[in-house]
Short mmCIF file of C-alpha atoms and ligand atoms in Angstrom, two decimals:
data_model
loop_
_atom_site.label_atom_id
_atom_site.label_comp_id
_atom_site.label_asym_id
_atom_site.label_seq_id
_atom_site.Cartn_x
_atom_site.Cartn_y
_atom_site.Cartn_z
CA UNK A 1 95.97 135.03 98.77
CA UNK A 2 92.20 135.80 98.94
CA UNK A 3 89.99 133.59 97.10
CA UNK A 4 89.52 134.60 93.38
CA UNK A 5 86.49 135.90 92.21
CA UNK A 6 84.93 134.16 89.08
CA UNK A 7 82.05 135.76 87.15
CA UNK A 8 79.91 133.13 88.04
CA UNK A 9 79.79 131.86 91.72
CA UNK A 10 82.10 128.89 92.53
CA UNK A 11 79.61 126.70 92.97
CA UNK A 12 78.06 127.21 89.71
CA UNK A 13 80.70 125.21 88.15
CA UNK A 14 80.61 123.33 85.65
CA UNK A 15 79.68 125.76 82.56
CA UNK A 16 77.99 124.03 79.45
CA UNK A 17 81.00 122.49 77.69
CA UNK A 18 81.62 120.51 81.25
CA UNK A 19 84.26 122.97 82.29
CA UNK A 20 86.08 123.98 85.43
CA UNK A 21 88.12 127.05 84.72
CA UNK A 22 90.46 125.19 82.45
CA UNK A 23 89.79 121.82 84.32
CA UNK A 24 87.17 118.79 82.93
CA UNK A 25 85.67 118.31 79.59
CA UNK A 26 85.59 115.51 77.23
CA UNK A 27 88.62 113.79 76.15
CA UNK A 28 87.08 110.55 74.80
CA UNK A 29 87.05 108.95 71.93
CA UNK A 30 84.35 110.07 68.99
CA UNK A 31 82.37 106.76 69.66
CA UNK A 32 81.38 107.60 73.22
CA UNK A 33 80.17 111.62 72.52
CA UNK A 34 76.93 110.23 71.53
CA UNK A 35 76.50 107.93 74.91
CA UNK A 36 77.93 111.14 77.00
CA UNK A 37 75.24 113.38 75.16
CA UNK A 38 72.53 111.09 75.90
CA UNK A 39 73.86 110.69 79.64
CA UNK A 40 73.31 114.60 79.95
CA UNK A 41 70.26 115.09 78.62
CA UNK A 42 68.75 112.20 80.81
CA UNK A 43 70.34 113.85 83.99
CA UNK A 44 69.51 117.22 83.17
CA UNK A 45 65.76 115.85 82.43
CA UNK A 46 65.35 113.58 85.28
CA UNK A 47 67.13 115.47 88.28
CA UNK A 48 64.41 118.06 88.69
CA UNK A 49 61.78 115.46 87.82
CA UNK A 50 59.25 114.75 90.78
CA UNK A 51 59.26 111.07 90.11
CA UNK A 52 62.52 109.99 89.57
CA UNK A 53 63.39 112.35 93.02
CA UNK A 54 60.69 110.49 94.80
CA UNK A 55 62.37 107.23 94.02
CA UNK A 56 65.56 107.83 94.47
CA UNK A 57 64.59 110.02 97.85
CA UNK A 58 62.73 106.68 99.18
CA UNK A 59 65.33 104.25 98.01
CA UNK A 60 67.71 106.35 99.76
CA UNK A 61 65.89 106.73 103.02
CA UNK A 62 64.54 102.87 103.07
CA UNK A 63 67.50 100.97 101.65
CA UNK A 64 70.54 103.21 102.04
CA UNK A 65 69.53 103.99 105.57
CA UNK A 66 69.56 107.94 105.31
CA UNK A 67 69.71 110.31 106.86
CA UNK A 68 73.47 109.42 108.26
CA UNK A 69 74.13 110.76 111.80
CA UNK A 70 76.31 113.99 112.31
CA UNK A 71 78.17 112.16 115.56
CA UNK A 72 79.77 113.75 118.04
CA UNK A 73 83.43 112.36 118.55
CA UNK A 74 84.12 113.14 122.26
CA UNK A 75 87.01 110.95 123.38
CA UNK A 76 88.88 112.14 119.85
CA UNK A 77 87.98 115.72 120.41
CA UNK A 78 89.32 115.39 124.02
CA UNK A 79 92.77 114.23 122.58
CA UNK A 80 93.26 117.68 120.79
CA UNK A 81 92.18 119.74 124.34
CA UNK A 82 94.32 122.51 125.07
CA UNK A 83 95.64 123.88 128.35
CA UNK A 84 93.37 126.54 128.58
CA UNK A 85 90.92 124.32 128.24
CA UNK A 86 89.66 125.11 124.78
CA UNK A 87 89.41 122.50 122.32
CA UNK A 88 88.18 121.22 119.08
CA UNK A 89 84.88 119.88 118.71
CA UNK A 90 84.94 117.07 116.24
CA UNK A 91 82.25 115.46 114.26
CA UNK A 92 81.86 112.69 112.06
CA UNK A 93 79.54 112.51 109.15
CA UNK A 94 78.70 108.81 109.49
CA UNK A 95 78.57 107.92 105.62
CA UNK A 96 80.09 104.17 106.75
CA UNK A 97 76.64 103.66 108.20
CA UNK A 98 74.92 103.57 105.09
CA UNK A 99 74.22 99.90 103.33
CA UNK A 100 76.96 98.41 101.98
CA UNK A 101 79.45 100.60 104.18
CA UNK A 102 80.26 103.68 102.56
CA UNK A 103 79.42 106.72 100.73
CA UNK A 104 79.42 104.71 97.17
CA UNK A 105 75.98 103.95 97.29
CA UNK A 106 74.31 107.17 96.95
CA UNK A 107 75.93 107.68 93.31
CA UNK A 108 75.42 104.12 92.15
CA UNK A 109 71.69 104.26 93.11
CA UNK A 110 71.51 107.34 91.52
CA UNK A 111 73.44 106.47 88.34
CA UNK A 112 71.19 103.15 88.28
CA UNK A 113 67.82 104.81 88.02
CA UNK A 114 69.28 106.95 85.31
CA UNK A 115 70.57 103.50 83.43
CA UNK A 116 66.84 102.15 83.60
CA UNK A 117 64.96 105.22 82.09
CA UNK A 118 67.75 105.22 79.68
CA UNK A 119 66.61 101.49 78.63
CA UNK A 120 70.39 100.17 79.59
CA UNK A 121 70.34 96.71 80.58
CA UNK A 122 73.94 96.05 81.34
CA UNK A 123 75.92 97.83 83.74
CA UNK A 124 79.67 97.95 84.04
CA UNK A 125 81.73 100.07 86.89
CA UNK A 126 85.58 100.15 88.12
CA UNK A 127 86.27 99.67 91.27
CA UNK A 128 89.58 100.20 93.51
CA UNK A 129 88.84 98.84 97.26
CA UNK A 130 85.87 97.24 96.08
CA UNK A 131 83.52 99.59 97.54
CA UNK A 132 82.11 101.05 94.20
CA UNK A 133 81.73 97.67 92.96
CA UNK A 134 80.19 96.33 95.75
CA UNK A 135 77.56 99.42 95.67
CA UNK A 136 77.42 98.66 91.97
CA UNK A 137 76.68 94.93 92.39
CA UNK A 138 74.26 96.09 95.10
CA UNK A 139 72.14 98.45 92.70
CA UNK A 140 72.12 95.99 90.42
CA UNK A 141 70.69 92.91 92.50
CA UNK A 142 68.07 95.25 92.98
CA UNK A 143 67.10 96.38 90.23
CA UNK A 144 67.72 92.86 88.27
CA UNK A 145 70.46 94.41 85.58
CA UNK A 146 73.45 92.69 84.34
CA UNK A 147 76.70 93.67 86.17
CA UNK A 148 80.36 93.41 85.14
CA UNK A 149 82.76 94.94 87.61
CA UNK A 150 86.51 95.57 86.45
CA UNK A 151 89.23 95.32 89.25
CA UNK A 152 93.00 95.06 89.05
CA UNK A 153 94.57 92.06 90.36
CA UNK A 154 96.35 93.39 92.74
CA UNK A 155 93.46 94.98 94.27
CA UNK A 156 91.30 91.89 94.27
CA UNK A 157 93.99 90.32 96.50
CA UNK A 158 94.00 93.01 99.00
CA UNK A 159 90.30 93.15 99.29
CA UNK A 160 89.40 89.73 98.82
CA UNK A 161 86.35 89.88 101.07
CA UNK A 162 84.92 92.50 98.82
CA UNK A 163 85.13 90.43 95.75
CA UNK A 164 83.38 87.81 97.30
CA UNK A 165 80.43 89.95 97.38
CA UNK A 166 80.23 91.09 94.86
CA UNK A 167 79.80 87.58 93.37
CA UNK A 168 77.61 86.54 95.78
CA UNK A 169 75.56 89.15 94.68
CA UNK A 170 75.74 88.11 91.08
CA UNK A 171 78.27 90.60 89.52
CA UNK A 172 80.99 89.25 87.12
CA UNK A 173 84.19 90.42 88.63
CA UNK A 174 86.77 90.59 85.71
CA UNK A 175 90.81 90.95 86.61
CA UNK A 176 92.91 93.31 84.84
CA UNK A 177 96.37 92.40 84.88
CA UNK A 178 97.60 95.42 82.87
CA UNK A 179 99.99 98.12 84.67
CA UNK A 180 99.78 98.06 88.76
CA UNK A 181 96.57 95.80 88.69
CA UNK A 182 95.08 98.91 90.68
CA UNK A 183 92.14 101.51 89.94
CA UNK A 184 93.75 103.31 86.90
CA UNK A 185 94.14 100.13 84.88
CA UNK A 186 90.35 98.77 85.86
CA UNK A 187 89.09 102.30 85.00
CA UNK A 188 90.95 102.19 81.63
CA UNK A 189 89.42 98.81 80.97
CA UNK A 190 85.87 99.69 81.98
CA UNK A 191 86.42 102.73 79.29
CA UNK A 192 87.35 100.09 76.73
CA UNK A 193 84.20 97.91 77.53
CA UNK A 194 81.87 100.67 77.05
CA UNK A 195 83.59 102.04 73.58
CA UNK A 196 82.74 98.25 72.43
CA UNK A 197 78.85 97.78 74.21
CA UNK A 198 77.80 101.71 74.40
CA UNK A 199 74.42 100.82 72.79
CA UNK A 200 73.50 98.34 75.36
CA UNK A 201 75.62 99.24 78.25
CA UNK A 202 75.56 102.20 81.27
CA UNK A 203 79.15 102.88 82.76
CA UNK A 204 78.49 103.82 86.57
CA UNK A 205 81.61 105.66 87.15
CA UNK A 206 82.60 105.83 90.90
CA UNK A 207 84.19 109.19 91.58
CA UNK A 208 83.92 112.55 90.48
CA UNK A 209 86.16 111.83 87.78
CA UNK A 210 86.18 110.97 84.01
CA UNK A 211 84.65 112.83 81.20
CA UNK A 212 81.99 115.45 81.39
CA UNK A 213 78.99 114.91 83.07
CA UNK A 214 80.17 112.36 85.26
CA UNK A 215 82.18 115.03 87.64
CA UNK A 216 79.01 116.98 88.23
CA UNK A 217 76.68 114.08 87.96
CA UNK A 218 78.34 112.38 90.76
CA UNK A 219 78.48 115.60 92.47
CA UNK A 220 75.01 115.89 92.19
CA UNK A 221 74.42 112.21 93.80
CA UNK A 222 76.59 113.05 96.50
CA UNK A 223 75.72 116.50 97.82
CA UNK A 224 73.19 114.88 99.93
CA UNK A 225 75.92 114.30 102.72
CA UNK A 226 76.84 117.95 102.84
CA UNK A 227 72.92 119.03 102.32
CA UNK A 228 72.39 116.51 105.49
CA UNK A 229 75.42 118.03 107.08
CA UNK A 230 74.36 121.84 106.84
CA UNK A 231 70.69 121.01 107.95
CA UNK A 232 72.08 118.94 111.31
CA UNK A 233 74.36 121.60 112.14
CA UNK A 234 71.80 124.13 111.69
CA UNK A 235 69.54 121.92 114.04
CA UNK A 236 72.12 120.91 116.56
CA UNK A 237 74.24 124.29 117.10
CA UNK A 238 72.57 126.84 114.66
CA UNK A 239 75.58 127.65 112.91
CA UNK A 240 77.83 126.34 110.17
CA UNK A 241 80.72 124.35 111.05
CA UNK A 242 83.99 125.93 110.71
CA UNK A 243 86.15 122.64 108.68
CA UNK A 244 85.18 120.17 106.59
CA UNK A 245 87.61 117.79 106.30
CA UNK A 246 87.25 114.54 103.90
CA UNK A 247 90.15 112.30 101.96
CA UNK A 248 90.36 112.71 98.40
CA UNK A 249 91.07 109.71 96.02
CA UNK A 250 88.99 110.55 93.23
CA UNK A 251 87.28 113.17 95.13
CA UNK A 252 83.70 112.32 95.53
CA UNK A 253 82.96 111.85 98.96
CA UNK A 254 85.11 115.26 99.75
CA UNK A 255 83.06 116.77 97.16
CA UNK A 256 79.86 115.66 98.10
CA UNK A 257 80.29 117.11 101.68
CA UNK A 258 81.92 120.49 100.37
CA UNK A 259 79.81 121.20 97.42
CA UNK A 260 76.89 122.68 99.68
CA UNK A 261 79.32 125.18 101.53
CA UNK A 262 81.61 126.27 98.36
CA UNK A 263 79.64 129.59 98.71
CA UNK A 264 80.15 130.12 102.51
CA UNK A 265 83.80 131.72 102.26
CA UNK A 266 84.06 131.39 106.14
CA UNK A 267 84.01 127.33 106.04
CA UNK A 268 87.15 125.72 105.43
CA UNK A 269 87.48 122.98 103.36
CA UNK A 270 90.44 121.11 103.25
CA UNK A 271 91.05 117.93 101.36
CA UNK A 272 93.57 114.93 102.17
CA UNK A 273 95.40 112.77 99.50
CA UNK A 274 97.47 109.80 100.11
CA UNK A 275 101.24 110.54 100.56
CA UNK A 276 102.29 106.42 100.33
CA UNK A 277 105.39 106.30 101.87
CA UNK A 278 106.00 109.81 101.38
CA UNK A 279 105.92 112.59 98.77
CA UNK A 280 109.61 112.46 98.34
CA UNK A 281 109.25 108.93 97.18
CA UNK A 282 108.46 107.55 93.72
CA UNK A 283 105.17 105.80 96.19
CA UNK A 284 102.42 107.79 96.59
CA UNK A 285 99.14 109.03 95.20
CA UNK A 286 99.19 113.05 96.04
CA UNK A 287 98.20 114.28 92.96
CA UNK A 288 97.24 117.62 93.32
CA UNK A 289 100.28 117.98 95.97
CA UNK A 290 102.84 116.32 93.34
CA UNK A 291 101.21 116.30 90.13
CA UNK A 292 100.62 118.70 86.93
CA UNK A 293 97.67 119.36 85.01
CA UNK A 294 97.12 116.63 82.57
CA UNK A 295 94.51 114.36 80.57
CA UNK A 296 93.30 111.15 82.43
CA UNK A 297 90.35 109.00 81.85
CA UNK A 298 88.79 111.63 79.61
CA UNK A 299 89.01 114.78 81.60
CA UNK A 300 92.17 117.58 82.27
CA UNK A 301 92.90 117.55 85.76
CA UNK A 302 95.84 117.07 87.79
CA UNK A 303 97.56 114.07 87.05
CA UNK A 304 100.61 112.10 88.54
CA UNK A 305 102.65 111.92 85.37
CA UNK A 306 106.85 111.98 84.41
CA UNK A 307 108.41 114.63 82.22
CA UNK A 308 107.36 113.00 79.19
CA UNK A 309 103.43 113.16 80.54
CA UNK A 310 103.57 109.47 80.96
CA UNK A 311 101.21 108.32 83.96
CA UNK A 312 103.38 107.70 87.00
CA UNK A 313 101.67 104.73 88.93
CA UNK A 314 100.16 105.85 92.37
CA UNK A 315 100.63 103.85 95.75
CA UNK A 316 98.78 103.93 98.51
CA UNK A 317 98.44 101.24 101.70
CA UNK A 318 94.38 102.45 101.11
CA UNK A 319 93.08 100.69 97.64
CA UNK A 320 90.78 103.60 97.17
CA UNK A 321 92.97 106.37 97.62
CA UNK A 322 95.44 104.56 95.08
CA UNK A 323 94.98 106.60 91.95
CA UNK A 324 97.24 108.74 89.78
CA UNK A 325 94.22 111.00 88.67
CA UNK A 326 91.76 113.48 90.50
CA UNK A 327 88.10 114.88 89.79
CA UNK A 328 88.43 117.89 87.97
CA UNK A 329 86.35 120.09 90.25
CA UNK A 330 88.92 119.50 93.48
CA UNK A 331 91.99 121.11 90.90
CA UNK A 332 89.71 124.01 90.29
CA UNK A 333 88.98 124.71 93.95
CA UNK A 334 92.65 124.18 94.35
CA UNK A 335 93.53 126.75 92.03
CA UNK A 336 90.88 129.30 93.10
CA UNK A 337 92.14 128.84 96.69
CA UNK A 338 88.89 127.98 97.77
CA UNK A 339 90.03 124.20 98.96
CA UNK A 340 93.26 123.21 100.59
CA UNK A 341 95.05 119.91 100.19
CA UNK A 342 97.35 118.09 102.01
CA UNK A 343 98.35 114.51 102.32
CA UNK A 344 99.35 112.00 105.16
CA UNK A 345 101.23 108.83 105.09
CA UNK A 346 100.57 105.20 104.99
CA UNK A 347 101.81 104.80 108.77
CA UNK A 348 100.26 108.26 109.40
CA UNK A 349 96.76 106.39 108.47
CA UNK A 350 97.68 103.40 110.13
CA UNK A 351 97.83 104.90 113.10
CA UNK A 352 94.87 106.94 112.65
CA UNK A 353 92.74 103.46 112.24
CA UNK A 354 93.53 101.99 115.22
CA UNK A 355 93.14 105.60 117.10
CA UNK A 356 89.83 106.06 116.32
CA UNK A 357 88.85 102.22 116.74
CA UNK A 358 90.50 102.98 120.15
CA UNK A 359 88.73 106.33 121.14
CA UNK A 360 85.46 105.60 119.46
CA UNK A 361 84.50 102.29 118.80
CA UNK A 362 84.64 103.15 115.38
CA UNK A 363 86.45 101.29 112.94
CA UNK A 364 86.95 103.70 109.71
CA UNK A 365 87.99 102.46 106.39
CA UNK A 366 91.33 103.01 105.69
CA UNK A 367 91.05 105.91 102.97
CA UNK A 368 88.82 107.68 105.90
CA UNK A 369 91.87 107.25 108.48
CA UNK A 370 93.76 109.51 106.32
CA UNK A 371 91.29 112.45 106.86
CA UNK A 372 91.70 111.08 110.63
CA UNK A 373 95.29 111.10 110.63
CA UNK A 374 95.44 115.00 109.57
CA UNK A 375 93.72 116.32 112.89
CA UNK A 376 97.01 115.48 114.39
CA UNK A 377 98.64 118.00 112.16
CA UNK A 378 95.39 120.52 111.78
CA UNK A 379 94.23 120.64 115.52
CA UNK A 380 97.72 122.18 117.25
CA UNK A 381 97.49 124.89 114.90
CA UNK A 382 93.49 125.58 115.98
CA UNK A 383 92.72 128.29 118.18
CA UNK A 384 89.51 128.18 120.08
CA UNK A 385 86.69 125.23 119.97
CA UNK A 386 86.05 125.12 116.49
CA UNK A 387 84.02 123.03 114.90
CA UNK A 388 85.22 120.48 112.56
CA UNK A 389 83.34 117.72 110.10
CA UNK A 390 85.17 114.78 108.87
CA UNK A 391 83.32 112.47 106.34
CA UNK A 392 83.68 109.44 107.72
CA UNK A 393 83.42 108.15 104.50
CA UNK A 394 83.82 104.30 104.79
CA UNK A 395 83.91 101.54 107.57
CA UNK A 396 86.88 99.57 107.61
CA UNK A 397 85.68 96.21 107.95
CA UNK A 398 87.43 95.77 104.64
CA UNK A 399 90.50 96.48 105.50
CA UNK A 400 91.08 94.53 108.68
CA UNK A 401 93.24 91.89 107.07
CA UNK A 402 95.43 94.26 105.67
CA UNK A 403 95.82 96.11 108.79
CA UNK A 404 96.58 92.82 110.70
CA UNK A 405 99.41 91.78 108.24
CA UNK A 406 101.23 95.44 108.58
CA UNK A 407 100.69 95.37 111.96
CA UNK A 408 101.91 91.42 112.13
CA UNK A 409 98.77 90.59 114.20
CA UNK A 410 97.98 87.85 112.07
C1 PLP B 501 86.36 105.05 96.88
C2 PLP B 501 86.27 105.73 98.52
C3 PLP B 501 87.17 106.60 98.92
C4 PLP B 501 87.85 107.53 97.48
O1 PLP B 501 86.95 107.94 96.99
P1 PLP B 501 86.73 109.10 96.70
O2 PLP B 501 85.94 109.32 95.17
O3 PLP B 501 87.73 110.19 96.65
O4 PLP B 501 85.39 109.63 97.61
C5 PLP B 501 87.27 107.19 99.94
N1 PLP B 501 86.82 106.49 101.22
C6 PLP B 501 85.76 105.45 101.23
C7 PLP B 501 85.65 104.56 102.31
C8 PLP B 501 86.09 104.71 99.58
O5 PLP B 501 85.42 103.48 99.79
#
């Protein structure tokens, strides 16, 4: 089916109510409406303010280490060579090389600069894999702000290293025992804290989820990934990439890569969800593949839910993808048929984790491994030598213990 043509371009979303088509919006308690309006106003003002931009750009360069390389993965590409000599040209956008090891810091840094200007002295955040918690604890240390991180107890166990890193940098990590003790529960607790302490506190939400303006604002702080990719592609080979591939939890690394290409209809956009133990089991996190529209954490989007609309717990071997919701812009891009979404299982991701380590000497995060794994499905379907850019969203140091245990290596 052709891409639908809305009256504004696909990249011009959301509208003034924070809606991407029928998705997004603000489904929050009355007490938060004022804080969301304040945040929207502050963001609209500062995003184009030269001083704010100068400070952000300097920190992205000197503190985060941007621009990240667009690396040609030669041995990984060779794996998919065809008998006729053609082979996909696979490039990795190296977000794993950012300070703190993932793309999360692009957003945490932008939001902490906003919080400072809004006069908020206390920062809270939710975290799953711990990468967003670490990024938030890092920028709070850098700016001397009080920092409270909500984390599910199950995730605290499987990401013990990141818990230690957050505490080392002075953050308080609050264990969340509710539900399955994962990201959904941590997010609910963070929202509860915000409702109570909204006068003094800024909530640094970690993905393109939650109520407006978060999905838009987090996208704007992450689009640096796609903008750099675009410039690097033009410089390296003088054309846009043919395919962009990224893993999707809440969807921020994927949107960050996709967004500057959304109006370039020749560029295929592919997001990969976590199929856990399989999308036909009840242990997966394939929200767009298996969910239905509903409200979770303040926004209308696809959600994993039962027939009564109760949220179904998600499952993934990677804590960062273990979320029953998805950013509203992805639901919109799916409905508009602009982006494609597929899923890969825990086992496929574990295989890809080892494969990239052995072929390229790069240990990817388990989240990232989902995108890498999909190459085995995608590449045999391609003809010629298309250029594929994969968002290497994070490094796998945090996951080596989990993987060692699963592979019975320790
Ligand atoms: C958090 C995380 C993800 C998933 O979050 P998105 O918002 O979907 O990007 C993916 N990769 C890594 C390395 C992460 O830390």
